[in-house]
Amino acid sequence: MYDVISSQSDESPAPAGCGPLLPATHGESKPLRQQIFEHVRAEGRAARTDVTRALGISAGSATTLTADLITAGLLREVEGLTRELGRGRPPVALEVVPEGRYVIGIKLSDEVHSAVLTDFAGQMLADASLATLPTRKSMDAILEEIDALMDLVLKAAGKSLSDISAVGVGLSGLVDHSTGMVAWSPLLSGRDTDFQTAFVGRFGVPLLVDNDSNVLTLAELWFGAGRSMSDFAVVTIEHGVGMGLVLDNRLFRGSRGMGLELGHTKVQLDGALCRCGQRGCLEAYLADYALAREAATALHRNPRNQQSAHAMLDALFSQAKSGNEAARTIFRRAGRYLSVGLSNVIQLFDPELIILSGERMQYDYLYADEVIAEMQKLTLTSGRAPCRIETHAWGDLVWARGATALALAAVTDAALGEARA
């Protein structure tokens, strides 16, 4: 028989933990202090003996460095581990001091922006959303909407902007994470926008900005199915088609931070017009606006009406489920293009797992058995197990939570004295 005793109260259960559970095996190693901190945060709560085993360090090093982290206010001791009833003191564990830092993650979208506020342990404290018109906006207009959104989430959490150590933002388009430049986004009216400078100039808070598919991939790596995996891919289908890739437990962005634009790989020369301005992109056959173009014809709607792509697709899906063959054909055709895109991902990167994610994954035609079977036919799989496919139909908050991972990683580096490359 066991009991659980905590130096916190019984109302404070062990945190769930966040961040990758597996350490990267290649590349520049992080300082040992940071490895200890991140291991404790990933586990939620860990004893010093667990730290020594996991990191392969001496008990003396663990004791010295954890004492340093406790003095710095980054870790704290808790009597939160189980012990046999009546046998001495309960083992002392370590956990992150959650109130040490706070961050906000934001997902900018075509119709609804969303935000999440988390503490240093990655625990969500509040969320908020803000409706927006589905039009391209100036940088000033976007900042106005971000201001209103952050005000909502700060009030919900009982915090002020001065409490926030960093903000992470994810948006669609070509985003250079290292510089904060947005070369192009369907949400912005201009090109080559210095998003980071504009944001910091207005709010005075450090900003980390990235492509929205990357922040969703970070959500899987920090909080979801990818925490214990070293290599996996995420393919997103929403207003556009995106992709994120984790290699050796690290998000891969390409040499200029703008790689993996799966939606803008070409599947048809001189094909359908994509919103990027080019023709034949995968997105032009699979994204919601592409399906909505065909839905207007299948549903005999006026193509100039103001019904949103979301509403149009819901109506199309309902018709397909009711037996409308024209509607079914649209989804089946999109599914075939998805098969092509997924087979290309497998041939190029050979991931252990591909996660299909995004709001459009509620439409089961896009991941029907026929789609997966065709993907496998298009892939050279002789002599090896096929790539696993999972479907996660997340809402907007998980994208915003992925953006908090951007901010948490940067704040952790700063707090532990490691400059991000």
Tab-separated table of C-alpha atoms in Angstrom:
chain	number	residue	atom	x	y	z
A	1	MET	CA	0.000	0.000	0.000
A	2	TYR	CA	1.338	3.415	-1.005
A	3	ASP	CA	0.467	6.985	-0.207
A	4	VAL	CA	1.419	10.202	-1.948
A	5	ILE	CA	2.712	13.124	0.097
A	6	SER	CA	3.454	16.538	-1.421
A	7	SER	CA	5.014	19.662	-0.002
A	8	GLN	CA	2.561	21.514	-2.220
A	9	SER	CA	-1.097	20.874	-1.408
A	10	ASP	CA	-3.215	17.941	-2.520
A	11	GLU	CA	-4.838	20.429	-4.872
A	12	SER	CA	-1.570	20.685	-6.848
A	13	PRO	CA	-1.078	17.398	-8.713
A	14	ALA	CA	2.157	16.657	-10.525
A	15	PRO	CA	2.397	18.638	-13.772
A	16	ALA	CA	1.906	16.642	-16.941
A	17	GLY	CA	5.277	17.622	-18.356
A	18	CYS	CA	6.029	19.146	-21.736
A	19	GLY	CA	8.777	19.065	-24.317
A	20	PRO	CA	10.551	16.222	-26.132
A	21	LEU	CA	11.077	13.102	-24.033
A	22	LEU	CA	14.012	11.918	-26.130
A	23	PRO	CA	17.277	13.879	-26.292
A	24	ALA	CA	18.748	14.760	-29.678
A	25	THR	CA	21.729	12.556	-30.517
A	26	HIS	CA	23.413	14.816	-33.069
A	27	GLY	CA	24.306	18.460	-33.323
A	28	GLU	CA	25.565	20.870	-30.673
A	29	SER	CA	24.879	19.647	-27.156
A	30	LYS	CA	23.131	21.973	-24.736
A	31	PRO	CA	24.787	22.909	-21.422
A	32	LEU	CA	24.221	20.303	-18.734
A	33	ARG	CA	22.229	22.746	-16.575
A	34	GLN	CA	19.782	23.170	-19.422
A	35	GLN	CA	19.601	19.441	-20.094
A	36	ILE	CA	18.672	18.858	-16.450
A	37	PHE	CA	16.043	21.596	-16.481
A	38	GLU	CA	14.476	20.344	-19.719
A	39	HIS	CA	14.487	16.732	-18.511
A	40	VAL	CA	12.621	17.701	-15.346
A	41	ARG	CA	10.121	19.765	-17.317
A	42	ALA	CA	9.569	16.958	-19.829
A	43	GLU	CA	8.905	14.446	-17.035
A	44	GLY	CA	6.781	16.895	-15.058
A	45	ARG	CA	8.416	15.770	-11.832
A	46	ALA	CA	11.660	13.812	-11.377
A	47	ALA	CA	13.981	12.704	-8.571
A	48	ARG	CA	17.707	13.457	-8.762
A	49	THR	CA	18.400	9.752	-9.210
A	50	ASP	CA	16.165	9.789	-12.300
A	51	VAL	CA	18.157	12.723	-13.647
A	52	THR	CA	21.484	10.979	-13.149
A	53	ARG	CA	20.269	7.843	-14.936
A	54	ALA	CA	18.593	9.680	-17.810
A	55	LEU	CA	21.525	11.983	-18.546
A	56	GLY	CA	24.335	9.622	-17.579
A	57	ILE	CA	25.918	12.025	-15.101
A	58	SER	CA	27.300	11.600	-11.590
A	59	ALA	CA	25.195	12.076	-8.487
A	60	GLY	CA	27.542	14.890	-7.439
A	61	SER	CA	27.000	16.793	-10.680
A	62	ALA	CA	23.247	16.351	-10.398
A	63	THR	CA	23.250	17.632	-6.819
A	64	THR	CA	25.411	20.670	-7.617
A	65	LEU	CA	23.586	21.705	-10.760
A	66	THR	CA	20.075	21.170	-9.412
A	67	ALA	CA	21.021	23.250	-6.369
A	68	ASP	CA	22.094	25.984	-8.780
A	69	LEU	CA	18.771	25.766	-10.624
A	70	ILE	CA	16.849	25.912	-7.337
A	71	THR	CA	18.807	28.988	-6.227
A	72	ALA	CA	18.035	30.613	-9.591
A	73	GLY	CA	14.317	30.061	-8.982
A	74	LEU	CA	13.908	27.737	-11.968
A	75	LEU	CA	13.359	24.429	-10.141
A	76	ARG	CA	11.919	23.592	-6.724
A	77	GLU	CA	11.824	20.568	-4.480
A	78	VAL	CA	8.534	18.813	-3.758
A	79	GLU	CA	7.660	15.731	-1.748
A	80	GLY	CA	5.596	14.455	-4.607
A	81	LEU	CA	6.899	10.927	-5.175
A	82	THR	CA	5.331	7.787	-3.746
A	83	ARG	CA	6.831	5.888	-0.828
A	84	GLU	CA	5.838	2.852	1.147
A	85	LEU	CA	3.511	3.847	3.978
A	86	GLY	CA	5.345	4.437	7.245
A	87	ARG	CA	8.859	3.979	5.864
A	88	GLY	CA	10.837	7.172	6.344
A	89	ARG	CA	10.610	10.416	4.461
A	90	PRO	CA	9.022	10.404	0.989
A	91	PRO	CA	11.517	10.815	-1.852
A	92	VAL	CA	12.158	14.436	-2.796
A	93	ALA	CA	11.406	15.304	-6.396
A	94	LEU	CA	12.157	18.304	-8.595
A	95	GLU	CA	9.749	20.266	-10.739
A	96	VAL	CA	9.784	23.499	-12.697
A	97	VAL	CA	8.708	26.632	-10.843
A	98	PRO	CA	5.674	27.369	-13.023
A	99	GLU	CA	5.369	31.035	-12.093
A	100	GLY	CA	9.005	31.623	-13.092
A	101	ARG	CA	7.995	32.735	-16.582
A	102	TYR	CA	4.796	33.223	-18.621
A	103	VAL	CA	4.413	33.135	-22.395
A	104	ILE	CA	1.655	33.639	-24.958
A	105	GLY	CA	1.194	31.604	-28.129
A	106	ILE	CA	-0.884	32.979	-31.012
A	107	LYS	CA	-2.268	31.376	-34.170
A	108	LEU	CA	-3.238	33.892	-36.832
A	109	SER	CA	-5.818	32.589	-39.272
A	110	ASP	CA	-8.191	33.638	-42.033
A	111	GLU	CA	-11.346	33.757	-39.916
A	112	VAL	CA	-10.457	33.278	-36.230
A	113	HIS	CA	-7.261	34.172	-34.367
A	114	SER	CA	-6.542	32.204	-31.185
A	115	ALA	CA	-4.228	32.641	-28.211
A	116	VAL	CA	-3.042	30.556	-25.257
A	117	LEU	CA	-1.204	31.749	-22.138
A	118	THR	CA	0.994	29.198	-20.344
A	119	ASP	CA	3.375	29.134	-17.418
A	120	PHE	CA	7.017	27.993	-17.461
A	121	ALA	CA	5.971	24.367	-16.976
A	122	GLY	CA	3.867	24.544	-20.140
A	123	GLN	CA	0.528	24.445	-18.326
A	124	MET	CA	-2.306	26.340	-20.008
A	125	LEU	CA	-3.717	29.095	-17.806
A	126	ALA	CA	-6.087	30.787	-20.256
A	127	ASP	CA	-7.143	30.932	-23.882
A	128	ALA	CA	-9.010	33.385	-26.096
A	129	SER	CA	-10.187	33.768	-29.675
A	130	LEU	CA	-11.002	36.709	-31.913
A	131	ALA	CA	-13.048	36.658	-35.114
A	132	THR	CA	-11.532	38.385	-38.143
A	133	LEU	CA	-12.586	39.128	-41.689
A	134	PRO	CA	-11.129	36.716	-44.291
A	135	THR	CA	-9.204	39.399	-46.172
A	136	ARG	CA	-5.543	40.307	-46.474
A	137	LYS	CA	-4.549	42.970	-43.976
A	138	SER	CA	-1.781	45.482	-43.461
A	139	MET	CA	0.790	44.897	-40.738
A	140	ASP	CA	-0.764	47.695	-38.670
A	141	ALA	CA	-4.199	46.051	-38.906
A	142	ILE	CA	-2.760	42.674	-37.853
A	143	LEU	CA	-1.061	44.300	-34.862
A	144	GLU	CA	-4.367	45.878	-33.842
A	145	GLU	CA	-6.001	42.458	-33.851
A	146	ILE	CA	-3.100	40.914	-31.935
A	147	ASP	CA	-3.412	43.710	-29.361
A	148	ALA	CA	-7.107	42.944	-28.854
A	149	LEU	CA	-6.455	39.186	-28.692
A	150	MET	CA	-3.656	39.471	-26.139
A	151	ASP	CA	-5.796	41.765	-24.021
A	152	LEU	CA	-8.489	39.085	-23.931
A	153	VAL	CA	-6.150	36.262	-22.904
A	154	LEU	CA	-4.304	38.406	-20.344
A	155	LYS	CA	-7.559	39.387	-18.673
A	156	ALA	CA	-8.691	35.758	-18.635
A	157	ALA	CA	-5.459	34.753	-16.867
A	158	GLY	CA	-5.381	37.751	-14.526
A	159	LYS	CA	-2.026	38.861	-15.943
A	160	SER	CA	-0.610	41.993	-17.543
A	161	LEU	CA	1.686	42.318	-20.545
A	162	SER	CA	4.601	43.059	-18.196
A	163	ASP	CA	4.268	39.484	-16.849
A	164	ILE	CA	4.959	37.997	-20.290
A	165	SER	CA	8.515	36.941	-21.125
A	166	ALA	CA	7.923	36.210	-24.818
A	167	VAL	CA	5.214	35.719	-27.435
A	168	GLY	CA	5.164	33.053	-30.147
A	169	VAL	CA	3.155	33.578	-33.345
A	170	GLY	CA	2.330	31.102	-36.081
A	171	LEU	CA	0.898	32.150	-39.447
A	172	SER	CA	0.693	30.656	-42.917
A	173	GLY	CA	3.176	31.620	-45.603
A	174	LEU	CA	6.924	31.881	-46.100
A	175	VAL	CA	8.346	32.802	-42.709
A	176	ASP	CA	12.023	33.108	-41.763
A	177	HIS	CA	12.033	32.118	-38.098
A	178	SER	CA	15.617	33.267	-37.526
A	179	THR	CA	14.992	36.872	-38.649
A	180	GLY	CA	11.262	37.317	-38.042
A	181	MET	CA	10.711	38.254	-41.697
A	182	VAL	CA	7.580	37.160	-43.536
A	183	ALA	CA	8.421	36.930	-47.232
A	184	TRP	CA	4.797	36.192	-48.163
A	185	SER	CA	1.625	35.290	-46.320
A	186	PRO	CA	-1.978	35.003	-47.535
A	187	LEU	CA	-2.912	36.959	-44.399
A	188	LEU	CA	-0.749	40.019	-45.160
A	189	SER	CA	-1.239	42.548	-47.936
A	190	GLY	CA	2.473	43.235	-48.352
A	191	ARG	CA	5.555	41.154	-49.003
A	192	ASP	CA	8.893	40.990	-47.159
A	193	THR	CA	7.336	42.203	-43.919
A	194	ASP	CA	9.569	42.601	-40.860
A	195	PHE	CA	7.018	41.085	-38.495
A	196	GLN	CA	9.380	40.797	-35.543
A	197	THR	CA	10.544	44.413	-35.565
A	198	ALA	CA	6.995	45.728	-35.963
A	199	PHE	CA	5.712	43.585	-33.094
A	200	VAL	CA	8.538	44.393	-30.668
A	201	GLY	CA	8.302	48.078	-31.542
A	202	ARG	CA	4.648	48.147	-30.583
A	203	PHE	CA	4.534	45.811	-27.578
A	204	GLY	CA	8.082	45.767	-26.227
A	205	VAL	CA	7.977	41.980	-25.740
A	206	PRO	CA	10.296	39.475	-27.489
A	207	LEU	CA	8.600	37.755	-30.427
A	208	LEU	CA	9.234	34.375	-32.047
A	209	VAL	CA	7.396	33.922	-35.351
A	210	ASP	CA	7.175	30.838	-37.541
A	211	ASN	CA	5.122	29.125	-40.192
A	212	ASP	CA	1.891	27.752	-38.711
A	213	SER	CA	2.674	24.188	-39.808
A	214	ASN	CA	5.894	24.374	-37.819
A	215	VAL	CA	4.087	25.515	-34.681
A	216	LEU	CA	1.580	22.678	-35.054
A	217	THR	CA	4.502	20.265	-35.386
A	218	LEU	CA	5.970	21.764	-32.208
A	219	ALA	CA	2.628	21.132	-30.503
A	220	GLU	CA	2.994	17.426	-31.342
A	221	LEU	CA	6.661	17.404	-30.286
A	222	TRP	CA	6.069	19.226	-26.988
A	223	PHE	CA	2.569	18.154	-25.973
A	224	GLY	CA	1.331	15.398	-28.280
A	225	ALA	CA	2.060	12.146	-30.075
A	226	GLY	CA	5.587	13.141	-31.091
A	227	ARG	CA	7.017	13.610	-27.592
A	228	SER	CA	8.631	10.170	-27.542
A	229	MET	CA	9.510	9.988	-31.254
A	230	SER	CA	12.750	11.110	-32.879
A	231	ASP	CA	11.459	11.402	-36.465
A	232	PHE	CA	7.976	12.233	-37.715
A	233	ALA	CA	6.129	14.517	-40.119
A	234	VAL	CA	2.951	16.555	-39.763
A	235	VAL	CA	0.826	17.401	-42.808
A	236	THR	CA	-1.806	20.065	-42.240
A	237	ILE	CA	-4.924	20.652	-44.314
A	238	GLU	CA	-6.894	23.799	-43.515
A	239	HIS	CA	-6.989	27.106	-45.334
A	240	GLY	CA	-3.800	25.891	-46.991
A	241	VAL	CA	-1.665	22.746	-47.069
A	242	GLY	CA	1.450	22.729	-44.927
A	243	MET	CA	4.059	20.414	-43.525
A	244	GLY	CA	6.345	20.215	-40.519
A	245	LEU	CA	9.194	17.760	-40.024
A	246	VAL	CA	11.046	16.559	-36.929
A	247	LEU	CA	14.430	14.909	-37.468
A	248	ASP	CA	16.450	13.617	-34.516
A	249	ASN	CA	13.984	15.257	-32.129
A	250	ARG	CA	14.489	18.709	-33.660
A	251	LEU	CA	12.219	20.753	-35.889
A	252	PHE	CA	13.728	20.948	-39.388
A	253	ARG	CA	13.219	24.296	-41.149
A	254	GLY	CA	15.634	24.212	-44.077
A	255	SER	CA	18.720	26.343	-44.672
A	256	ARG	CA	16.784	29.645	-44.757
A	257	GLY	CA	13.990	28.631	-42.430
A	258	MET	CA	11.398	28.451	-45.184
A	259	GLY	CA	11.483	24.842	-46.343
A	260	LEU	CA	8.892	22.071	-46.396
A	261	GLU	CA	6.233	24.042	-48.277
A	262	LEU	CA	4.404	20.872	-49.292
A	263	GLY	CA	1.338	22.812	-50.390
A	264	HIS	CA	3.375	24.616	-53.024
A	265	THR	CA	5.041	21.575	-54.538
A	266	LYS	CA	3.774	21.112	-58.091
A	267	VAL	CA	1.457	18.259	-58.984
A	268	GLN	CA	0.166	19.568	-62.338
A	269	LEU	CA	1.965	21.725	-64.896
A	270	ASP	CA	-0.169	24.757	-65.841
A	271	GLY	CA	-2.810	23.433	-63.455
A	272	ALA	CA	-5.285	25.124	-61.129
A	273	LEU	CA	-4.488	28.585	-59.799
A	274	CYS	CA	-3.062	28.657	-56.277
A	275	ARG	CA	-3.461	31.628	-53.940
A	276	CYS	CA	0.331	32.061	-54.055
A	277	GLY	CA	-0.108	33.187	-57.672
A	278	GLN	CA	1.394	30.105	-59.314
A	279	ARG	CA	-0.393	27.178	-60.937
A	280	GLY	CA	-0.416	23.455	-60.281
A	281	CYS	CA	0.396	23.569	-56.535
A	282	LEU	CA	-0.873	20.695	-54.376
A	283	GLU	CA	-2.753	23.265	-52.274
A	284	ALA	CA	-4.764	24.340	-55.322
A	285	TYR	CA	-6.391	20.883	-55.358
A	286	LEU	CA	-6.663	20.166	-51.650
A	287	ALA	CA	-7.071	23.300	-49.496
A	288	ASP	CA	-10.479	24.545	-48.410
A	289	TYR	CA	-10.643	27.394	-50.920
A	290	ALA	CA	-9.806	24.940	-53.719
A	291	LEU	CA	-12.575	22.547	-52.707
A	292	ALA	CA	-14.973	25.459	-52.216
A	293	ARG	CA	-14.454	26.513	-55.850
A	294	GLU	CA	-15.737	23.147	-57.014
A	295	ALA	CA	-18.369	23.003	-54.277
A	296	ALA	CA	-20.034	26.140	-55.669
A	297	THR	CA	-20.635	24.291	-58.928
A	298	ALA	CA	-21.638	20.985	-57.337
A	299	LEU	CA	-24.120	22.719	-55.021
A	300	HIS	CA	-25.385	25.082	-57.740
A	301	ARG	CA	-24.339	28.151	-55.745
A	302	ASN	CA	-23.509	31.551	-57.157
A	303	PRO	CA	-19.679	31.692	-57.119
A	304	ARG	CA	-19.905	35.378	-56.135
A	305	ASN	CA	-21.847	34.753	-52.949
A	306	GLN	CA	-20.233	35.654	-49.648
A	307	GLN	CA	-20.587	32.257	-47.975
A	308	SER	CA	-17.312	31.275	-46.297
A	309	ALA	CA	-15.249	28.355	-47.564
A	310	HIS	CA	-15.851	26.665	-44.211
A	311	ALA	CA	-19.636	26.824	-44.580
A	312	MET	CA	-19.424	25.757	-48.223
A	313	LEU	CA	-17.348	22.703	-47.345
A	314	ASP	CA	-19.666	21.697	-44.519
A	315	ALA	CA	-22.546	21.789	-46.994
A	316	LEU	CA	-20.502	19.824	-49.550
A	317	PHE	CA	-19.591	17.169	-46.972
A	318	SER	CA	-23.229	16.832	-45.931
A	319	GLN	CA	-24.206	16.327	-49.558
A	320	ALA	CA	-21.464	13.725	-50.049
A	321	LYS	CA	-22.646	11.787	-47.017
A	322	SER	CA	-26.206	11.950	-48.359
A	323	GLY	CA	-25.156	10.301	-51.614
A	324	ASN	CA	-24.569	13.294	-53.910
A	325	GLU	CA	-22.147	11.774	-56.421
A	326	ALA	CA	-20.778	15.126	-57.604
A	327	ALA	CA	-19.898	16.037	-54.021
A	328	ARG	CA	-18.315	12.639	-53.415
A	329	THR	CA	-16.240	12.971	-56.563
A	330	ILE	CA	-14.776	16.284	-55.353
A	331	PHE	CA	-13.601	14.746	-52.081
A	332	ARG	CA	-12.305	11.600	-53.783
A	333	ARG	CA	-10.286	13.683	-56.243
A	334	ALA	CA	-8.821	15.707	-53.387
A	335	GLY	CA	-7.986	12.455	-51.611
A	336	ARG	CA	-6.057	11.213	-54.634
A	337	TYR	CA	-3.962	14.379	-54.660
A	338	LEU	CA	-3.348	13.910	-50.944
A	339	SER	CA	-2.112	10.373	-51.717
A	340	VAL	CA	0.411	11.832	-54.156
A	341	GLY	CA	1.592	14.411	-51.637
A	342	LEU	CA	1.982	11.876	-48.826
A	343	SER	CA	3.850	9.403	-51.015
A	344	ASN	CA	6.310	12.164	-51.944
A	345	VAL	CA	6.862	12.961	-48.262
A	346	ILE	CA	7.625	9.299	-47.555
A	347	GLN	CA	9.995	8.962	-50.507
A	348	LEU	CA	11.906	12.102	-49.521
A	349	PHE	CA	12.121	11.771	-45.729
A	350	ASP	CA	11.170	8.203	-44.744
A	351	PRO	CA	9.443	9.257	-41.497
A	352	GLU	CA	8.304	6.705	-38.930
A	353	LEU	CA	4.950	8.464	-38.665
A	354	ILE	CA	2.931	11.043	-40.605
A	355	ILE	CA	0.292	12.903	-38.614
A	356	LEU	CA	-2.553	14.335	-40.672
A	357	SER	CA	-3.881	17.321	-38.815
A	358	GLY	CA	-6.053	20.365	-39.174
A	359	GLU	CA	-9.713	21.194	-39.156
A	360	ARG	CA	-10.313	19.656	-42.588
A	361	MET	CA	-9.473	16.213	-41.249
A	362	GLN	CA	-13.048	16.041	-40.007
A	363	TYR	CA	-13.861	15.143	-43.626
A	364	ASP	CA	-13.158	11.429	-43.569
A	365	TYR	CA	-12.959	11.190	-47.361
A	366	LEU	CA	-9.493	12.744	-47.093
A	367	TYR	CA	-8.109	9.872	-45.033
A	368	ALA	CA	-10.302	7.000	-46.202
A	369	ASP	CA	-8.775	3.559	-46.627
A	370	GLU	CA	-8.644	4.166	-50.379
A	371	VAL	CA	-6.468	7.261	-49.885
A	372	ILE	CA	-3.976	5.412	-47.684
A	373	ALA	CA	-3.965	2.391	-50.011
A	374	GLU	CA	-3.196	4.584	-53.029
A	375	MET	CA	-0.452	6.369	-51.092
A	376	GLN	CA	1.157	2.991	-50.399
A	377	LYS	CA	0.882	1.964	-54.065
A	378	LEU	CA	2.708	5.149	-55.057
A	379	THR	CA	5.499	4.514	-52.523
A	380	LEU	CA	8.463	2.179	-52.825
A	381	THR	CA	7.896	0.044	-49.726
A	382	SER	CA	9.367	-3.303	-50.795
A	383	GLY	CA	11.139	-4.955	-47.872
A	384	ARG	CA	10.140	-2.407	-45.239
A	385	ALA	CA	7.154	-1.665	-43.055
A	386	PRO	CA	4.847	1.024	-44.427
A	387	CYS	CA	4.840	4.457	-42.835
A	388	ARG	CA	2.187	4.816	-40.130
A	389	ILE	CA	-0.533	7.424	-40.664
A	390	GLU	CA	-2.480	9.012	-37.805
A	391	THR	CA	-5.247	11.594	-38.012
A	392	HIS	CA	-5.586	14.370	-35.439
A	393	ALA	CA	-8.537	16.699	-36.019
A	394	TRP	CA	-7.364	19.421	-33.636
A	395	GLY	CA	-8.998	22.810	-33.161
A	396	ASP	CA	-7.225	26.157	-33.342
A	397	LEU	CA	-6.025	26.104	-29.718
A	398	VAL	CA	-3.470	23.375	-30.380
A	399	TRP	CA	-1.827	25.609	-33.012
A	400	ALA	CA	-1.633	28.429	-30.477
A	401	ARG	CA	-0.235	26.022	-27.914
A	402	GLY	CA	2.447	25.037	-30.399
A	403	ALA	CA	3.340	28.724	-30.647
A	404	THR	CA	3.866	28.738	-26.870
A	405	ALA	CA	6.536	26.071	-27.435
A	406	LEU	CA	8.361	28.563	-29.672
A	407	ALA	CA	8.305	31.102	-26.867
A	408	LEU	CA	9.120	28.600	-24.107
A	409	ALA	CA	12.181	27.329	-25.983
A	410	ALA	CA	13.522	30.870	-26.428
A	411	VAL	CA	12.783	31.876	-22.841
A	412	THR	CA	14.459	28.692	-21.568
A	413	ASP	CA	17.575	29.425	-23.611
A	414	ALA	CA	17.687	32.961	-22.237
A	415	ALA	CA	17.062	31.887	-18.643
A	416	LEU	CA	19.808	29.271	-18.768
A	417	GLY	CA	22.332	31.394	-20.618
A	418	GLU	CA	22.320	29.674	-24.000
A	419	ALA	CA	22.008	31.868	-27.069
A	420	ARG	CA	19.894	30.354	-29.818
A	421	ALA	CA	21.745	29.999	-33.122
